[in-house]
Amino acid sequence: MIKFTVITLFPEALEPYLSCSMMWKAREKGLAEFELVNLRDFGLGPHKSVDDTPYGGGDGMLLRCEPVFAAVESVKAGSPDAKVILPTPVGEIWNQEMAKELAGTLQISVTPARHYIILCPHYEGYDERILSIVDYKVSMGKYVLTGGELPALIIIDSVVRLIPGVLGGEQSAEIESFSDGDNLEYPQYTKPYDFRGMKVPDVLLSGNHGEIAKWRAEHSGRIS
Ligand code: 6GU
């Protein structure tokens, strides 16, 4: 069982994705648990404020420390070993190895944490002191998003699909064979054989497993 707690100002943005397809199945099978915590609940004063202007001036608002620390501490109270992930465009660029590390499926992995807290920044950024409670800073690539919600879903999806039993047996075995090591992925086809004149490569219909494997190796691309 792996658990993700997402601390966010927009839990309603995450809920639908976590309630369908493989994420839902992972939940149903008891392999993954998702919890959404509304950062607003930890806001200050009658307006439940979570942000303020930057010292030194500048545009925009920054997430302030108090609500973020209070939210993380409330989750950690029941789960002291949970690790905190901060999606930020200045983090390490997320990749398959990192997904495996979190899933605990790396060969050389230390005992994986079973509970991850994803802290979604919003507005123009966050008070730097928030980093003192963060274990991993991760970026989804070299572009800027408005908040950490989409990155949180990407992290969760890429980790949960690696948990044994989440994908169907046949599918997972196949994915295993090309998500390891060199991350090879080859072109695939299903029926019909001829779609608007575009035909399936004949080798795939040959029944010759050696030739098929060779063709796939020759036509593989790298994920990364
Ligand atoms: Cl993790 N956050 C934001 N706000 N923008 C991003 C990102 C993360 N990764 C790429 N762009």
PDB file of C-alpha atoms and ligand atoms in Angstrom:
ATOM      1  CA  MET A   1       0.000   0.000   0.000  1.00  0.00           C
ATOM      2  CA  ILE A   2       1.273   3.403  -0.981  1.00  0.00           C
ATOM      3  CA  LYS A   3      -0.395   6.576   0.226  1.00  0.00           C
ATOM      4  CA  PHE A   4      -0.356  10.074  -1.227  1.00  0.00           C
ATOM      5  CA  THR A   5      -1.656  13.059   0.655  1.00  0.00           C
ATOM      6  CA  VAL A   6      -1.937  16.145  -1.526  1.00  0.00           C
ATOM      7  CA  ILE A   7      -2.033  19.509   0.208  1.00  0.00           C
ATOM      8  CA  THR A   8      -3.660  21.919  -2.225  1.00  0.00           C
ATOM      9  CA  LEU A   9      -5.909  24.958  -2.519  1.00  0.00           C
ATOM     10  CA  PHE A  10      -7.839  23.126  -5.272  1.00  0.00           C
ATOM     11  CA  PRO A  11      -8.707  19.597  -4.123  1.00  0.00           C
ATOM     12  CA  GLU A  12     -11.601  19.610  -6.617  1.00  0.00           C
ATOM     13  CA  ALA A  13      -9.064  19.813  -9.451  1.00  0.00           C
ATOM     14  CA  LEU A  14      -7.456  16.517  -8.404  1.00  0.00           C
ATOM     15  CA  GLU A  15     -10.429  14.444  -7.296  1.00  0.00           C
ATOM     16  CA  PRO A  16     -11.813  13.529 -10.758  1.00  0.00           C
ATOM     17  CA  TYR A  17      -8.544  12.163 -12.099  1.00  0.00           C
ATOM     18  CA  LEU A  18      -7.940  10.111  -8.968  1.00  0.00           C
ATOM     19  CA  SER A  19     -11.455   8.684  -9.299  1.00  0.00           C
ATOM     20  CA  CYS A  20     -11.162   7.044 -12.689  1.00  0.00           C
ATOM     21  CA  SER A  21      -9.254   4.433 -14.640  1.00  0.00           C
ATOM     22  CA  MET A  22      -6.105   2.954 -13.119  1.00  0.00           C
ATOM     23  CA  MET A  23      -5.935   5.332 -10.167  1.00  0.00           C
ATOM     24  CA  TRP A  24      -9.417   4.275  -9.163  1.00  0.00           C
ATOM     25  CA  LYS A  25      -8.574   0.595  -9.648  1.00  0.00           C
ATOM     26  CA  ALA A  26      -5.454   0.964  -7.512  1.00  0.00           C
ATOM     27  CA  ARG A  27      -7.645   2.431  -4.823  1.00  0.00           C
ATOM     28  CA  GLU A  28     -10.304  -0.268  -5.178  1.00  0.00           C
ATOM     29  CA  LYS A  29      -7.693  -3.023  -4.959  1.00  0.00           C
ATOM     30  CA  GLY A  30      -6.311  -1.477  -1.754  1.00  0.00           C
ATOM     31  CA  LEU A  31      -2.935  -0.850  -3.407  1.00  0.00           C
ATOM     32  CA  ALA A  32      -3.028   2.934  -3.174  1.00  0.00           C
ATOM     33  CA  GLU A  33      -4.722   5.502  -1.011  1.00  0.00           C
ATOM     34  CA  PHE A  34      -5.222   9.156  -1.888  1.00  0.00           C
ATOM     35  CA  GLU A  35      -6.044  11.915   0.547  1.00  0.00           C
ATOM     36  CA  LEU A  36      -6.726  15.530  -0.372  1.00  0.00           C
ATOM     37  CA  VAL A  37      -6.110  18.208   2.235  1.00  0.00           C
ATOM     38  CA  ASN A  38      -7.391  21.719   1.596  1.00  0.00           C
ATOM     39  CA  LEU A  39      -4.660  24.202   2.488  1.00  0.00           C
ATOM     40  CA  ARG A  40      -7.383  26.826   2.976  1.00  0.00           C
ATOM     41  CA  ASP A  41      -8.465  24.988   6.124  1.00  0.00           C
ATOM     42  CA  PHE A  42      -5.145  26.041   7.653  1.00  0.00           C
ATOM     43  CA  GLY A  43      -5.385  29.671   6.499  1.00  0.00           C
ATOM     44  CA  LEU A  44      -4.996  32.595   8.861  1.00  0.00           C
ATOM     45  CA  GLY A  45      -7.704  34.872  10.197  1.00  0.00           C
ATOM     46  CA  PRO A  46     -11.337  35.218   9.183  1.00  0.00           C
ATOM     47  CA  HIS A  47     -10.393  35.121   5.489  1.00  0.00           C
ATOM     48  CA  LYS A  48      -8.304  31.984   5.913  1.00  0.00           C
ATOM     49  CA  SER A  49      -5.414  33.758   4.230  1.00  0.00           C
ATOM     50  CA  VAL A  50      -2.590  31.597   2.902  1.00  0.00           C
ATOM     51  CA  ASP A  51      -0.421  34.133   1.061  1.00  0.00           C
ATOM     52  CA  ASP A  52       1.164  37.560   1.361  1.00  0.00           C
ATOM     53  CA  THR A  53       3.372  40.017  -0.513  1.00  0.00           C
ATOM     54  CA  PRO A  54       7.136  39.412  -0.792  1.00  0.00           C
ATOM     55  CA  TYR A  55       9.627  41.192   1.448  1.00  0.00           C
ATOM     56  CA  GLY A  56      11.834  43.402  -0.714  1.00  0.00           C
ATOM     57  CA  GLY A  57       8.984  44.068  -3.101  1.00  0.00           C
ATOM     58  CA  GLY A  58       8.014  42.484  -6.366  1.00  0.00           C
ATOM     59  CA  ASP A  59       4.928  41.207  -8.081  1.00  0.00           C
ATOM     60  CA  GLY A  60       2.481  38.715  -6.784  1.00  0.00           C
ATOM     61  CA  MET A  61       1.801  36.832  -3.644  1.00  0.00           C
ATOM     62  CA  LEU A  62       3.749  34.099  -1.920  1.00  0.00           C
ATOM     63  CA  LEU A  63       2.458  31.139   0.044  1.00  0.00           C
ATOM     64  CA  ARG A  64       3.275  31.870   3.633  1.00  0.00           C
ATOM     65  CA  CYS A  65       4.843  29.516   6.127  1.00  0.00           C
ATOM     66  CA  GLU A  66       2.202  29.202   8.834  1.00  0.00           C
ATOM     67  CA  PRO A  67      -0.586  27.484   6.878  1.00  0.00           C
ATOM     68  CA  VAL A  68       1.846  25.226   5.026  1.00  0.00           C
ATOM     69  CA  PHE A  69       3.685  24.131   8.183  1.00  0.00           C
ATOM     70  CA  ALA A  70       0.370  23.615   9.998  1.00  0.00           C
ATOM     71  CA  ALA A  71      -1.005  21.481   7.162  1.00  0.00           C
ATOM     72  CA  VAL A  72       2.141  19.348   6.866  1.00  0.00           C
ATOM     73  CA  GLU A  73       2.399  18.945  10.634  1.00  0.00           C
ATOM     74  CA  SER A  74      -1.226  17.843  10.848  1.00  0.00           C
ATOM     75  CA  VAL A  75      -0.588  15.098   8.288  1.00  0.00           C
ATOM     76  CA  LYS A  76       2.709  14.097   9.897  1.00  0.00           C
ATOM     77  CA  ALA A  77       1.114  13.888  13.339  1.00  0.00           C
ATOM     78  CA  GLY A  78      -0.418  10.595  12.258  1.00  0.00           C
ATOM     79  CA  SER A  79       2.438   9.590   9.952  1.00  0.00           C
ATOM     80  CA  PRO A  80       5.791  10.925  11.170  1.00  0.00           C
ATOM     81  CA  ASP A  81       7.831   9.145   8.472  1.00  0.00           C
ATOM     82  CA  ALA A  82       5.894  10.580   5.523  1.00  0.00           C
ATOM     83  CA  LYS A  83       8.133  12.301   2.961  1.00  0.00           C
ATOM     84  CA  VAL A  84       7.288  15.734   1.566  1.00  0.00           C
ATOM     85  CA  ILE A  85       7.457  16.425  -2.175  1.00  0.00           C
ATOM     86  CA  LEU A  86       7.323  19.994  -3.468  1.00  0.00           C
ATOM     87  CA  PRO A  87       6.496  20.445  -7.171  1.00  0.00           C
ATOM     88  CA  THR A  88       8.453  23.470  -8.359  1.00  0.00           C
ATOM     89  CA  PRO A  89       9.895  24.512 -11.726  1.00  0.00           C
ATOM     90  CA  VAL A  90      13.325  24.778 -10.048  1.00  0.00           C
ATOM     91  CA  GLY A  91      13.292  21.173  -8.807  1.00  0.00           C
ATOM     92  CA  GLU A  92      15.029  18.128 -10.247  1.00  0.00           C
ATOM     93  CA  ILE A  93      13.352  17.105 -13.500  1.00  0.00           C
ATOM     94  CA  TRP A  94      11.036  14.169 -12.836  1.00  0.00           C
ATOM     95  CA  ASN A  95      11.936  10.926 -14.579  1.00  0.00           C
ATOM     96  CA  GLN A  96      11.218   7.200 -14.577  1.00  0.00           C
ATOM     97  CA  GLU A  97      14.048   6.426 -12.136  1.00  0.00           C
ATOM     98  CA  MET A  98      12.560   8.820  -9.597  1.00  0.00           C
ATOM     99  CA  ALA A  99       9.130   7.262 -10.098  1.00  0.00           C
ATOM    100  CA  LYS A 100      10.662   3.836  -9.417  1.00  0.00           C
ATOM    101  CA  GLU A 101      12.445   5.129  -6.344  1.00  0.00           C
ATOM    102  CA  LEU A 102       9.188   6.390  -4.870  1.00  0.00           C
ATOM    103  CA  ALA A 103       7.333   3.225  -5.879  1.00  0.00           C
ATOM    104  CA  GLY A 104      10.042   1.184  -4.178  1.00  0.00           C
ATOM    105  CA  THR A 105      10.638  -0.853  -7.337  1.00  0.00           C
ATOM    106  CA  LEU A 106      14.274   0.166  -7.904  1.00  0.00           C
ATOM    107  CA  GLN A 107      16.648  -2.773  -7.515  1.00  0.00           C
ATOM    108  CA  ILE A 108      18.989  -0.812  -5.239  1.00  0.00           C
ATOM    109  CA  SER A 109      16.243   1.088  -3.504  1.00  0.00           C
ATOM    110  CA  VAL A 110      16.429   1.663   0.231  1.00  0.00           C
ATOM    111  CA  THR A 111      13.233   0.813   2.083  1.00  0.00           C
ATOM    112  CA  PRO A 112      10.780   3.161   0.411  1.00  0.00           C
ATOM    113  CA  ALA A 113       8.580   5.550   2.291  1.00  0.00           C
ATOM    114  CA  ARG A 114       4.999   4.375   2.037  1.00  0.00           C
ATOM    115  CA  HIS A 115       3.442   7.750   2.530  1.00  0.00           C
ATOM    116  CA  TYR A 116       4.190  10.819   0.442  1.00  0.00           C
ATOM    117  CA  ILE A 117       2.851  14.306   1.033  1.00  0.00           C
ATOM    118  CA  ILE A 118       2.713  16.455  -2.092  1.00  0.00           C
ATOM    119  CA  LEU A 119       2.621  20.128  -1.250  1.00  0.00           C
ATOM    120  CA  CYS A 120       1.173  22.129  -4.148  1.00  0.00           C
ATOM    121  CA  PRO A 121       2.420  25.712  -4.366  1.00  0.00           C
ATOM    122  CA  HIS A 122       0.218  28.302  -5.989  1.00  0.00           C
ATOM    123  CA  TYR A 123       0.315  32.014  -6.678  1.00  0.00           C
ATOM    124  CA  GLU A 124       3.727  33.368  -7.642  1.00  0.00           C
ATOM    125  CA  GLY A 125       5.679  31.118  -5.335  1.00  0.00           C
ATOM    126  CA  TYR A 126       6.382  30.247  -1.730  1.00  0.00           C
ATOM    127  CA  ASP A 127       8.358  31.508   1.234  1.00  0.00           C
ATOM    128  CA  GLU A 128      11.823  29.939   1.002  1.00  0.00           C
ATOM    129  CA  ARG A 129      11.620  28.697   4.609  1.00  0.00           C
ATOM    130  CA  ILE A 130       9.068  26.128   3.437  1.00  0.00           C
ATOM    131  CA  LEU A 131      11.994  24.202   1.941  1.00  0.00           C
ATOM    132  CA  SER A 132      13.112  23.267   5.470  1.00  0.00           C
ATOM    133  CA  ILE A 133      10.276  20.701   5.626  1.00  0.00           C
ATOM    134  CA  VAL A 134      10.666  19.411   2.055  1.00  0.00           C
ATOM    135  CA  ASP A 135      12.403  16.123   1.159  1.00  0.00           C
ATOM    136  CA  TYR A 136      12.136  16.240  -2.657  1.00  0.00           C
ATOM    137  CA  LYS A 137      11.812  19.206  -5.035  1.00  0.00           C
ATOM    138  CA  VAL A 138      10.656  18.070  -8.460  1.00  0.00           C
ATOM    139  CA  SER A 139       9.961  19.813 -11.759  1.00  0.00           C
ATOM    140  CA  MET A 140       7.948  18.516 -14.715  1.00  0.00           C
ATOM    141  CA  GLY A 141      10.124  20.236 -17.306  1.00  0.00           C
ATOM    142  CA  LYS A 142      11.366  23.560 -18.527  1.00  0.00           C
ATOM    143  CA  TYR A 143       8.169  25.591 -18.633  1.00  0.00           C
ATOM    144  CA  VAL A 144       6.037  27.247 -15.978  1.00  0.00           C
ATOM    145  CA  LEU A 145       2.623  26.116 -14.709  1.00  0.00           C
ATOM    146  CA  THR A 146       0.261  28.073 -12.456  1.00  0.00           C
ATOM    147  CA  GLY A 147       0.414  25.582  -9.629  1.00  0.00           C
ATOM    148  CA  GLY A 148       1.488  22.173  -8.382  1.00  0.00           C
ATOM    149  CA  GLU A 149      -1.767  20.305  -9.046  1.00  0.00           C
ATOM    150  CA  LEU A 150      -0.965  18.926 -12.511  1.00  0.00           C
ATOM    151  CA  PRO A 151       2.555  17.962 -11.390  1.00  0.00           C
ATOM    152  CA  ALA A 152       1.030  16.200  -8.353  1.00  0.00           C
ATOM    153  CA  LEU A 153      -1.175  14.108 -10.642  1.00  0.00           C
ATOM    154  CA  ILE A 154       1.775  13.288 -12.881  1.00  0.00           C
ATOM    155  CA  ILE A 155       3.857  12.177  -9.904  1.00  0.00           C
ATOM    156  CA  ILE A 156       1.030  10.049  -8.494  1.00  0.00           C
ATOM    157  CA  ASP A 157       0.139   8.459 -11.842  1.00  0.00           C
ATOM    158  CA  SER A 158       3.721   7.582 -12.752  1.00  0.00           C
ATOM    159  CA  VAL A 159       4.419   6.057  -9.319  1.00  0.00           C
ATOM    160  CA  VAL A 160       1.131   4.208  -8.789  1.00  0.00           C
ATOM    161  CA  ARG A 161       1.265   2.409 -12.152  1.00  0.00           C
ATOM    162  CA  LEU A 162       4.560   0.843 -10.999  1.00  0.00           C
ATOM    163  CA  ILE A 163       3.057  -0.684  -7.861  1.00  0.00           C
ATOM    164  CA  PRO A 164       2.804  -4.432  -8.448  1.00  0.00           C
ATOM    165  CA  GLY A 165      -0.796  -5.442  -9.116  1.00  0.00           C
ATOM    166  CA  VAL A 166      -2.019  -2.046 -10.319  1.00  0.00           C
ATOM    167  CA  LEU A 167      -1.807  -2.874 -14.011  1.00  0.00           C
ATOM    168  CA  GLY A 168      -3.254  -6.152 -15.267  1.00  0.00           C
ATOM    169  CA  GLY A 169      -0.930  -9.156 -15.285  1.00  0.00           C
ATOM    170  CA  GLU A 170      -0.242  -9.360 -18.999  1.00  0.00           C
ATOM    171  CA  GLN A 171       0.058  -5.628 -19.397  1.00  0.00           C
ATOM    172  CA  SER A 172       2.369  -5.129 -16.455  1.00  0.00           C
ATOM    173  CA  ALA A 173       4.725  -7.879 -17.582  1.00  0.00           C
ATOM    174  CA  GLU A 174       4.992  -6.261 -20.975  1.00  0.00           C
ATOM    175  CA  ILE A 175       5.500  -2.781 -19.599  1.00  0.00           C
ATOM    176  CA  GLU A 176       8.133  -4.153 -17.223  1.00  0.00           C
ATOM    177  CA  SER A 177      10.129  -5.367 -20.189  1.00  0.00           C
ATOM    178  CA  PHE A 178      10.449  -1.931 -21.674  1.00  0.00           C
ATOM    179  CA  SER A 179      10.237   0.419 -18.743  1.00  0.00           C
ATOM    180  CA  ASP A 180      13.412  -1.030 -17.260  1.00  0.00           C
ATOM    181  CA  GLY A 181      16.957  -0.179 -18.156  1.00  0.00           C
ATOM    182  CA  ASP A 182      16.922   1.485 -21.520  1.00  0.00           C
ATOM    183  CA  ASN A 183      13.245   2.380 -21.495  1.00  0.00           C
ATOM    184  CA  LEU A 184      12.472   0.961 -24.896  1.00  0.00           C
ATOM    185  CA  GLU A 185       9.107   1.443 -26.513  1.00  0.00           C
ATOM    186  CA  TYR A 186       8.178   0.092 -29.931  1.00  0.00           C
ATOM    187  CA  PRO A 187       5.313   0.861 -32.340  1.00  0.00           C
ATOM    188  CA  GLN A 188       2.211  -1.274 -31.821  1.00  0.00           C
ATOM    189  CA  TYR A 189      -0.842  -2.100 -33.930  1.00  0.00           C
ATOM    190  CA  THR A 190      -4.237  -3.719 -33.451  1.00  0.00           C
ATOM    191  CA  LYS A 191      -7.125  -4.537 -35.814  1.00  0.00           C
ATOM    192  CA  PRO A 192      -7.925  -3.699 -38.557  1.00  0.00           C
ATOM    193  CA  TYR A 193      -4.958  -4.909 -40.611  1.00  0.00           C
ATOM    194  CA  ASP A 194      -5.615  -2.270 -43.274  1.00  0.00           C
ATOM    195  CA  PHE A 195      -6.926   1.076 -42.103  1.00  0.00           C
ATOM    196  CA  ARG A 196      -7.425   3.534 -44.987  1.00  0.00           C
ATOM    197  CA  GLY A 197      -4.507   2.004 -46.817  1.00  0.00           C
ATOM    198  CA  MET A 198      -2.192   2.047 -43.792  1.00  0.00           C
ATOM    199  CA  LYS A 199      -1.178  -1.555 -43.246  1.00  0.00           C
ATOM    200  CA  VAL A 200       0.277  -3.333 -40.230  1.00  0.00           C
ATOM    201  CA  PRO A 201       3.926  -4.376 -40.836  1.00  0.00           C
ATOM    202  CA  ASP A 202       3.765  -7.975 -42.081  1.00  0.00           C
ATOM    203  CA  VAL A 203       6.427  -9.228 -39.693  1.00  0.00           C
ATOM    204  CA  LEU A 204       3.937  -8.739 -36.844  1.00  0.00           C
ATOM    205  CA  LEU A 205       1.575 -11.232 -38.518  1.00  0.00           C
ATOM    206  CA  SER A 206       4.323 -13.725 -39.298  1.00  0.00           C
ATOM    207  CA  GLY A 207       4.114 -15.661 -36.023  1.00  0.00           C
ATOM    208  CA  ASN A 208       7.923 -15.682 -35.974  1.00  0.00           C
ATOM    209  CA  HIS A 209       8.719 -14.528 -32.451  1.00  0.00           C
ATOM    210  CA  GLY A 210      12.420 -14.095 -33.133  1.00  0.00           C
ATOM    211  CA  GLU A 211      11.759 -11.845 -36.118  1.00  0.00           C
ATOM    212  CA  ILE A 212       9.107  -9.912 -34.198  1.00  0.00           C
ATOM    213  CA  ALA A 213      11.490  -9.287 -31.292  1.00  0.00           C
ATOM    214  CA  LYS A 214      14.171  -8.163 -33.741  1.00  0.00           C
ATOM    215  CA  TRP A 215      11.769  -5.787 -35.518  1.00  0.00           C
ATOM    216  CA  ARG A 216      10.641  -4.328 -32.205  1.00  0.00           C
ATOM    217  CA  ALA A 217      14.225  -3.828 -31.024  1.00  0.00           C
ATOM    218  CA  GLU A 218      15.076  -2.080 -34.286  1.00  0.00           C
ATOM    219  CA  HIS A 219      12.067   0.217 -34.038  1.00  0.00           C
ATOM    220  CA  SER A 220      12.297   1.063 -30.353  1.00  0.00           C
ATOM    221  CA  GLY A 221      12.574   4.577 -29.091  1.00  0.00           C
ATOM    222  CA  ARG A 222      13.744   5.751 -25.719  1.00  0.00           C
ATOM    223  CA  ILE A 223      11.229   7.169 -23.263  1.00  0.00           C
ATOM    224  CA  SER A 224      13.652   9.734 -21.906  1.00  0.00           C
TER     225      SER A 224
HETATM  226 CL1  6GU B   1       6.537  21.203 -10.659  1.00  0.00          CL
HETATM  227  N1  6GU B   1       5.476  23.583 -11.000  1.00  0.00           N
HETATM  228  C1  6GU B   1       5.195  24.662 -11.741  1.00  0.00           C
HETATM  229  N2  6GU B   1       4.501  25.658 -11.196  1.00  0.00           N
HETATM  230  N3  6GU B   1       5.569  24.809 -12.999  1.00  0.00           N
HETATM  231  C2  6GU B   1       6.252  23.792 -13.531  1.00  0.00           C
HETATM  232  C3  6GU B   1       6.563  22.638 -12.836  1.00  0.00           C
HETATM  233  C4  6GU B   1       6.168  22.556 -11.540  1.00  0.00           C
HETATM  234  N4  6GU B   1       7.247  21.824 -13.652  1.00  0.00           N
HETATM  235  C5  6GU B   1       7.333  22.432 -14.789  1.00  0.00           C
HETATM  236  N5  6GU B   1       6.750  23.638 -14.741  1.00  0.00           N
END
